[in-house]
Every structure is written in structure tokens, then in C-alpha cells.
Short mmCIF file of C-alpha atoms in Angstrom, two decimals:
data_model
loop_
_atom_site.label_atom_id
_atom_site.label_comp_id
_atom_site.label_asym_id
_atom_site.label_seq_id
_atom_site.Cartn_x
_atom_site.Cartn_y
_atom_site.Cartn_z
CA MET A 1270 -76.56 12.15 51.47
CA SER A 1271 -79.71 11.14 53.13
CA SER A 1272 -81.04 12.47 56.43
CA VAL A 1273 -80.30 9.51 58.49
CA GLU A 1274 -76.70 9.52 57.56
CA ARG A 1275 -74.25 10.36 60.23
CA PHE A 1276 -71.92 13.17 59.29
CA ILE A 1277 -68.28 12.60 60.10
CA VAL A 1278 -65.67 15.37 59.90
CA VAL A 1279 -62.07 14.21 59.84
CA LEU A 1280 -59.66 17.06 60.49
CA LEU A 1281 -56.86 17.82 57.88
CA PHE A 1282 -53.55 20.03 58.55
CA ASP A 1283 -50.11 19.72 57.32
CA GLY A 1284 -47.82 17.18 58.61
CA VAL A 1285 -50.80 14.94 59.87
CA ASP A 1286 -50.16 11.19 59.96
CA LEU A 1287 -51.64 9.99 56.87
CA LEU A 1288 -53.15 6.66 58.37
CA ASP A 1289 -54.91 8.78 60.98
CA VAL A 1290 -56.86 10.43 58.34
CA THR A 1291 -57.55 7.46 56.05
CA GLY A 1292 -57.91 4.51 58.41
CA PRO A 1293 -61.39 5.68 59.88
CA PRO A 1294 -63.03 6.32 56.62
CA GLU A 1295 -62.04 2.78 55.40
CA VAL A 1296 -63.97 1.32 58.25
CA PHE A 1297 -67.08 3.60 57.89
CA ALA A 1298 -67.05 2.68 54.36
CA LEU A 1299 -67.53 -0.84 54.54
CA LEU A 1300 -70.61 -0.31 56.64
CA ARG A 1301 -72.66 -0.05 53.42
CA ARG A 1302 -71.26 -3.37 52.21
CA GLU A 1303 -72.43 -5.09 55.36
CA THR A 1304 -75.75 -3.69 55.79
CA ASP A 1305 -79.07 -3.54 53.68
CA ASP A 1306 -80.55 -0.62 54.79
CA ALA A 1307 -79.58 3.01 53.65
CA THR A 1308 -78.22 4.38 57.06
CA GLY A 1309 -74.67 4.90 57.21
CA TYR A 1310 -71.97 7.55 57.37
CA HIS A 1311 -70.98 10.42 55.37
CA VAL A 1312 -67.39 11.20 55.71
CA VAL A 1313 -65.68 14.47 54.65
CA LEU A 1314 -62.13 15.93 55.34
CA ALA A 1315 -62.04 19.43 56.52
CA ALA A 1316 -58.97 21.93 56.53
CA GLU A 1317 -58.32 25.36 56.85
CA THR A 1318 -58.40 26.24 53.09
CA MET A 1319 -59.21 24.05 50.19
CA ASP A 1320 -55.46 23.76 48.92
CA PRO A 1321 -54.05 20.25 49.15
CA VAL A 1322 -52.56 19.17 52.82
CA THR A 1323 -49.15 17.56 52.64
CA THR A 1324 -49.27 14.46 55.21
CA SER A 1325 -46.29 13.33 57.23
CA ALA A 1326 -45.93 10.46 54.44
CA GLY A 1327 -45.60 13.29 51.93
CA VAL A 1328 -48.87 12.23 50.32
CA ARG A 1329 -51.02 15.31 49.47
CA VAL A 1330 -54.56 15.22 50.28
CA LEU A 1331 -57.52 17.03 49.09
CA PRO A 1332 -60.19 18.51 51.78
CA ASP A 1333 -63.73 18.38 50.95
CA LEU A 1334 -64.60 21.47 52.90
CA THR A 1335 -62.90 24.15 54.98
CA PHE A 1336 -63.14 24.37 58.68
CA ARG A 1337 -65.38 27.39 58.49
CA GLU A 1338 -67.97 25.52 56.30
CA ALA A 1339 -67.80 22.27 58.63
CA ALA A 1340 -68.69 24.83 61.37
CA THR A 1341 -72.07 25.54 60.05
CA ARG A 1342 -72.93 22.10 60.01
CA ALA A 1343 -74.44 19.59 62.66
CA ILE A 1344 -71.54 17.13 63.16
CA ASP A 1345 -72.22 13.59 64.38
CA THR A 1346 -68.49 12.72 65.03
CA LEU A 1347 -65.56 15.04 64.95
CA MET A 1348 -62.31 12.79 64.44
CA VAL A 1349 -58.92 14.57 65.32
CA PRO A 1350 -55.84 13.15 63.95
CA GLY A 1351 -52.36 13.99 65.12
CA SER A 1352 -48.84 14.96 63.94
CA VAL A 1353 -45.35 14.48 65.62
CA GLU A 1354 -41.86 15.65 65.33
CA VAL A 1355 -38.86 13.35 65.88
CA ASP A 1356 -35.51 14.74 66.92
CA ASP A 1357 -32.05 13.51 66.04
CA GLN A 1358 -32.12 10.99 68.88
CA ARG A 1359 -35.32 9.64 67.62
CA ARG A 1360 -37.51 11.12 70.36
CA VAL A 1361 -40.93 11.68 69.56
CA ARG A 1362 -42.90 14.77 70.42
CA ALA A 1363 -46.57 15.47 69.57
CA LEU A 1364 -47.15 18.81 67.70
CA THR A 1365 -50.28 21.17 68.58
CA ASP A 1366 -50.82 23.90 66.10
CA PRO A 1367 -52.59 26.80 67.78
CA THR A 1368 -54.86 27.48 64.73
CA VAL A 1369 -56.03 23.92 64.60
CA VAL A 1370 -56.53 23.86 68.50
CA ARG A 1371 -59.06 26.87 67.90
CA TRP A 1372 -60.66 25.13 65.24
CA VAL A 1373 -61.09 21.87 67.35
CA GLN A 1374 -62.73 23.98 70.16
CA THR A 1375 -65.12 25.40 67.66
CA LEU A 1376 -66.05 22.20 65.78
CA ALA A 1377 -66.51 20.32 69.06
CA GLY A 1378 -69.26 22.54 69.94
CA ARG A 1379 -71.06 21.33 66.68
CA ALA A 1380 -70.22 17.55 67.30
CA ARG A 1381 -72.14 14.92 69.09
CA ARG A 1382 -69.16 13.10 70.11
CA ILE A 1383 -65.49 13.62 69.57
CA ALA A 1384 -62.73 11.03 69.02
CA SER A 1385 -58.92 11.67 68.61
CA VAL A 1386 -56.67 9.21 66.87
CA CYS A 1387 -53.09 8.37 68.17
CA VAL A 1388 -51.58 11.71 69.29
CA GLY A 1389 -54.52 13.78 68.20
CA ALA A 1390 -55.26 13.57 71.93
CA HIS A 1391 -52.74 16.30 72.42
CA LEU A 1392 -54.93 18.77 70.28
CA LEU A 1393 -58.18 17.59 72.33
CA ALA A 1394 -56.19 18.30 75.54
CA ALA A 1395 -54.91 21.69 74.15
CA ALA A 1396 -58.47 22.49 73.34
CA GLY A 1397 -59.45 21.83 76.82
CA LEU A 1398 -61.56 18.86 76.04
CA LEU A 1399 -60.05 16.27 78.03
CA ASP A 1400 -59.80 18.18 81.27
CA GLY A 1401 -60.95 15.98 84.21
CA LYS A 1402 -61.26 12.98 81.85
CA ARG A 1403 -59.43 9.55 81.52
CA ALA A 1404 -57.62 9.34 78.08
CA THR A 1405 -55.03 7.52 76.00
CA THR A 1406 -52.57 8.33 73.19
CA HIS A 1407 -49.59 6.65 71.69
CA TRP A 1408 -47.39 5.38 74.40
CA SER A 1409 -44.58 7.25 72.97
CA THR A 1410 -46.04 10.45 73.95
CA ALA A 1411 -48.27 9.66 76.75
CA ARG A 1412 -45.69 10.99 79.36
CA GLN A 1413 -45.68 14.28 77.35
CA LEU A 1414 -49.56 14.33 77.55
CA ALA A 1415 -49.45 13.72 81.31
CA ALA A 1416 -46.88 16.44 82.11
CA GLU A 1417 -48.31 19.26 80.12
CA HIS A 1418 -51.96 18.47 81.26
CA PRO A 1419 -52.07 17.33 84.95
CA SER A 1420 -55.70 17.39 85.13
CA ILE A 1421 -56.13 14.55 82.51
CA GLU A 1422 -55.94 10.87 83.83
CA VAL A 1423 -53.54 9.39 81.13
CA ASP A 1424 -53.53 5.62 80.73
CA ALA A 1425 -51.02 4.51 77.95
CA ASP A 1426 -52.07 0.99 77.71
CA PRO A 1427 -55.60 0.76 76.48
CA ILE A 1428 -56.21 0.71 72.53
CA PHE A 1429 -58.94 3.28 73.22
CA ILE A 1430 -60.84 4.96 75.90
CA ARG A 1431 -64.22 6.34 76.08
CA ASP A 1432 -65.04 9.02 78.49
CA GLN A 1433 -68.59 10.24 78.31
CA ASP A 1434 -68.87 11.54 74.60
CA VAL A 1435 -65.10 12.03 74.06
CA TRP A 1436 -63.06 9.01 72.68
CA THR A 1437 -59.26 8.83 72.50
CA GLY A 1438 -57.33 6.08 70.58
CA ALA A 1439 -53.78 4.96 70.97
CA GLY A 1440 -51.36 3.77 68.30
CA ILE A 1441 -51.90 4.53 64.64
CA THR A 1442 -53.43 1.35 63.59
CA ALA A 1443 -55.69 1.44 66.69
CA CYS A 1444 -57.45 3.85 64.75
CA LEU A 1445 -59.32 0.89 63.21
CA ASP A 1446 -60.25 -0.69 66.74
CA LEU A 1447 -61.47 2.84 67.52
CA SER A 1448 -63.57 3.20 64.39
CA LEU A 1449 -64.93 -0.28 64.93
CA ALA A 1450 -66.14 0.53 68.36
CA LEU A 1451 -67.81 3.68 67.04
CA VAL A 1452 -69.53 1.40 64.60
CA ALA A 1453 -70.45 -0.99 67.23
CA GLU A 1454 -72.15 1.89 69.30
CA ASP A 1455 -74.03 3.13 66.34
CA PHE A 1456 -75.26 -0.15 64.73
CA GLY A 1457 -74.37 -3.03 67.15
CA GLU A 1458 -71.37 -5.48 67.43
CA ALA A 1459 -72.73 -7.84 64.91
CA VAL A 1460 -72.23 -5.33 62.08
CA ALA A 1461 -68.86 -4.12 63.54
CA LEU A 1462 -67.73 -7.89 63.73
CA ARG A 1463 -68.56 -8.34 60.00
CA ILE A 1464 -66.67 -5.24 59.17
CA ALA A 1465 -63.64 -6.50 61.39
CA ARG A 1466 -63.77 -9.60 59.23
CA GLN A 1467 -63.67 -7.60 56.12
CA LEU A 1468 -60.61 -5.97 57.57
CA VAL A 1469 -59.23 -9.36 58.61
CA MET A 1470 -58.97 -7.89 62.18
CA TYR A 1471 -60.27 -8.65 65.53
CA LEU A 1472 -63.33 -6.59 66.59
CA LYS A 1473 -61.65 -6.48 69.98
CA ARG A 1474 -57.98 -7.61 70.44
CA PRO A 1475 -57.59 -10.86 72.49
CA SER A 1476 -58.34 -10.85 76.18
CA GLY A 1477 -58.73 -7.10 76.23
CA GLN A 1478 -57.60 -3.69 74.77
CA SER A 1479 -53.73 -3.35 75.20
CA GLN A 1480 -51.64 -1.61 72.86
CA PHE A 1481 -49.48 -4.77 72.79
CA SER A 1482 -46.35 -2.65 73.65
CA VAL A 1483 -44.24 -2.20 76.75
CA PRO A 1484 -42.30 1.08 76.59
CA ILE A 1485 -39.07 0.33 78.29
CA GLU A 1486 -36.92 2.94 76.97
CA PRO A 1487 -38.09 6.46 78.32
CA VAL A 1488 -35.48 9.14 78.49
CA SER A 1489 -33.15 9.10 81.48
CA THR A 1490 -31.47 12.30 82.68
CA THR A 1491 -28.67 10.64 84.85
CA ARG A 1492 -25.74 8.48 83.83
CA ARG A 1493 -26.64 6.21 86.93
CA MET A 1494 -30.16 5.47 85.58
CA ASP A 1495 -28.73 4.87 82.26
CA GLU A 1496 -26.46 2.40 83.52
CA LEU A 1497 -28.88 0.69 85.54
CA ARG A 1498 -31.14 0.19 82.49
CA HIS A 1499 -28.12 -1.36 80.65
CA HIS A 1500 -27.51 -3.58 83.78
CA VAL A 1501 -31.02 -4.71 83.74
CA SER A 1502 -30.97 -5.61 79.85
CA ARG A 1503 -27.71 -7.54 80.39
CA HIS A 1504 -28.95 -9.62 83.15
CA LEU A 1505 -32.50 -10.14 82.54
CA ALA A 1506 -31.99 -14.24 82.83
CA ASP A 1507 -30.49 -13.61 86.51
CA ARG A 1508 -32.87 -13.50 89.37
CA LEU A 1509 -32.48 -9.78 89.69
CA THR A 1510 -34.09 -8.26 92.58
CA VAL A 1511 -34.86 -4.50 93.68
CA ALA A 1512 -32.12 -5.24 96.51
CA ASP A 1513 -29.79 -6.46 93.68
CA LEU A 1514 -30.30 -3.27 91.72
CA ALA A 1515 -29.87 -1.17 94.85
CA GLU A 1516 -26.61 -2.76 95.60
CA HIS A 1517 -25.27 -2.43 92.10
CA ALA A 1518 -26.32 1.27 92.19
CA HIS A 1519 -24.80 1.83 95.64
CA VAL A 1520 -27.90 3.03 97.18
CA SER A 1521 -30.74 1.85 99.61
CA GLU A 1522 -33.85 0.24 98.11
CA ARG A 1523 -35.94 3.14 99.47
CA GLN A 1524 -33.51 5.56 97.53
CA LEU A 1525 -33.68 3.51 94.33
CA THR A 1526 -37.30 3.62 94.42
CA ARG A 1527 -37.67 7.24 94.53
CA ILE A 1528 -34.98 7.43 91.64
CA PHE A 1529 -37.05 5.16 89.41
CA LYS A 1530 -40.24 6.85 90.37
CA THR A 1531 -38.54 10.38 89.62
CA GLU A 1532 -36.58 9.36 86.49
CA LEU A 1533 -39.01 7.01 84.95
CA GLY A 1534 -42.07 7.26 86.46
CA THR A 1535 -42.30 3.61 87.61
CA THR A 1536 -40.93 1.30 90.25
CA PRO A 1537 -38.00 -0.86 90.07
CA ALA A 1538 -40.21 -4.07 90.29
CA ALA A 1539 -42.56 -2.74 87.57
CA TYR A 1540 -39.64 -1.77 85.23
CA LEU A 1541 -38.00 -5.29 85.65
CA GLU A 1542 -41.18 -6.85 84.70
CA SER A 1543 -41.77 -4.65 81.92
CA ALA A 1544 -38.10 -5.05 80.45
CA ARG A 1545 -38.69 -8.86 80.94
CA VAL A 1546 -41.99 -8.89 78.93
CA GLU A 1547 -40.59 -6.72 76.28
CA ALA A 1548 -37.65 -9.25 75.76
CA ALA A 1549 -40.17 -12.11 75.90
CA ARG A 1550 -42.40 -10.25 73.16
CA ASN A 1551 -39.52 -9.95 70.83
CA ARG A 1552 -38.48 -13.77 71.26
CA LEU A 1553 -42.08 -14.91 70.78
CA GLU A 1554 -42.10 -12.71 67.45
CA SER A 1555 -38.84 -13.93 66.21
CA THR A 1556 -38.02 -17.44 67.44
CA ASP A 1557 -39.63 -20.83 67.83
CA ASP A 1558 -38.50 -20.98 71.33
CA THR A 1559 -40.83 -22.96 73.66
CA LEU A 1560 -42.54 -20.98 76.24
CA GLU A 1561 -40.33 -22.66 78.79
CA ARG A 1562 -37.10 -21.31 76.92
CA VAL A 1563 -38.55 -18.07 76.63
CA ALA A 1564 -39.50 -17.91 80.31
CA THR A 1565 -35.81 -19.07 81.27
CA ALA A 1566 -34.17 -16.59 78.98
CA CYS A 1567 -36.08 -13.76 80.00
CA GLY A 1568 -35.74 -14.06 83.82
CA PHE A 1569 -39.24 -15.56 84.58
CA HIS A 1570 -38.09 -19.14 85.14
CA THR A 1571 -41.54 -20.56 84.95
CA THR A 1572 -44.13 -20.49 82.19
CA ASP A 1573 -46.84 -19.62 84.78
CA THR A 1574 -44.88 -16.43 85.91
CA LEU A 1575 -44.39 -15.67 82.04
CA ILE A 1576 -48.06 -15.95 81.58
CA ARG A 1577 -49.12 -14.09 84.50
CA ALA A 1578 -46.99 -11.15 83.55
CA PHE A 1579 -48.32 -11.16 79.96
CA ARG A 1580 -51.73 -10.93 81.15
CA ARG A 1581 -50.73 -7.91 83.59
CA LYS A 1582 -49.02 -6.06 80.90
CA LEU A 1583 -50.66 -6.95 77.53
CA ASP A 1584 -53.98 -8.40 78.47
CA THR A 1585 -53.25 -11.39 76.42
CA THR A 1586 -51.17 -14.75 76.87
CA PRO A 1587 -47.74 -15.65 75.42
CA THR A 1588 -49.38 -18.11 72.89
CA GLU A 1589 -52.10 -15.62 71.68
CA TYR A 1590 -49.42 -12.99 71.19
CA ARG A 1591 -47.03 -15.32 69.14
CA ASN A 1592 -49.96 -16.34 67.12
CA ARG A 1593 -50.88 -12.74 66.16
CA PHE A 1594 -47.35 -11.40 65.85
CA ARG A 1595 -45.03 -14.05 64.86
CA HIS A 1596 -42.75 -12.92 62.02
CA SER A 1597 -42.73 -15.12 59.02
CA ALA A 1598 -39.74 -17.21 58.05
#
């Protein structure tokens, strides 16, 4: 390893998401193929011991060195993947092993910058590395992160966020976007773009950095909210208003707003728009319906309204979204 190479440590621990671990090294490895000089990255996998680590996919991975050995080195980038558990109702919860958290704290003190992948943000948070910072994680655990760490400004929409020397990434495949951003910072966007082309992906996703997901199924704690959500899903094509929902729930509009804020952390109007965008997203992926038909079926009624909603929620247009995510026949 030459002295100019950047030393990157990727954490390993039992149950870790496999792509969180293997995705970033694939991006960094392509740097050598796309540049003529000798600079680049030296990536190692570190674990508590040198025993094989079993990932969430059941694949066993061998570490290159232990956490203790890594702590004796000057680390350019510490990459922290995550792990989750899923209950019998398919609810996802991020896990934070106390031993791993302690090593994150130790190794972070040796690192120039720190980056979490997907739910790895929960480990950074437990280590106190996100206090007072803006951060993202996978949308399915964003509410958990915000509830457990109120000092963090959690934003579930971006693919990745940089706050000073700490980076946080969103969904599992967003580790590639995050890694490309790290390459762009180190070697420039032209090099990162060449790597993106090798990966057959965008250097930046069209029109912004959204996760391209609208989570509209948060857990409700009351039957009334569950019934309201089902009512919305059954009547998306109707001209539903907040007043309509309030009348259906037999409450005032003000009380309905309080219920949505308490139960789902959003407003009735924002929830309606999210539900309609999600329905439109599914139609764009799975049908050849025109934008006019999609807009009508999902309650937008005009293509202009549909386009504006997509820009607000997904930072893209319906046409751009369909071009990327349309299912093959």
C-alpha cells in the first residue's frame, strides 16, 4: 500500500447487512480502473475477532483485521453499516450492539471522516456522533432514530447527508450513491462520473437526492386512524379534502390535524399527497397508463398537479421516474 492511499475501514459484526459491507468497496475498487495515477483507496474489513462473520444474508465474511488493530491506525474513512430485526408483522427495527457502539466511538477518534450506510446511522447516533447534526437513514427506521435521539435532525428523504465530517446514507443501495459522493470529494466529479458509468448508475439521481420512496404505512395505534388510512386508500380517485376526512372520522378539522400529527407525525394534507404519489408511483412502474390516466386514477386530476407532487415528494418528474423504474413486461 502506498503512502498516498486512503485507508478505509468497514465495520463487520454478526447480522450486518451484506450489501452495506460489500457495496462501498466495489465503488472504491473501480477507482484504480478509471485513473492512471497510483493514488486510491485501501479498504479493509474490521471485526471484533478474526473469526468469520455471518451477515444478514447468511453469507459468511472474513475480516482483515480486528477492531483493536484498526484502532492503532490512522483511518481516512470509517464506514459503519447496520443491521435490523423484523417482527412477525414485518415491522423493521434497527439494532445497536453496545460492543459495536463502543468500538465505533473508539475508531471514530482515529478517522478523518465517518460515514454510515443505511441503518448504520443508528450506531453513529448511539455513539453520540450525530448529536446536533442533520442525518438520514432508511425511511423504515427514520421515526425510530428521531424518537430515540431527539437531538438529531432526522431527514428521511435524501439519499445521503453530509454534516461536517460525518456522512449518513439512506437505503441499502444508496451506499453506492454515498460512496460515489466520497470519491467525488476526494478525486473530483469527473472521476466519480466514470465510476458511475461502470456501475450503470447515475452519479446523482435525477433532479435531486430523494430516496424515491414515499412511506405511507407507519404503524397506527388506534382503530380510528387505521380506518382513516384504509378510507384514503379506497377513495384516492375522489376529490378528498381534509374536511371530508374530518367528517368521515366524526371530528373537527383541528382535531383531525392533531390526530394525524400524534399518530403519523404528519398533516392530513401531506398524508393525502403522499398516498397519491405512492399510488401513482406503483402505476408508473407497472402499467403503460398515460400521465393523464395516472393523474385521474390517483386523485391528482391534472398532469400538472401530478408533476408538482412528484417534484415535492421525490425530486423528480413522473416521466423520469417511469424511465428508471418501469417493470419489464
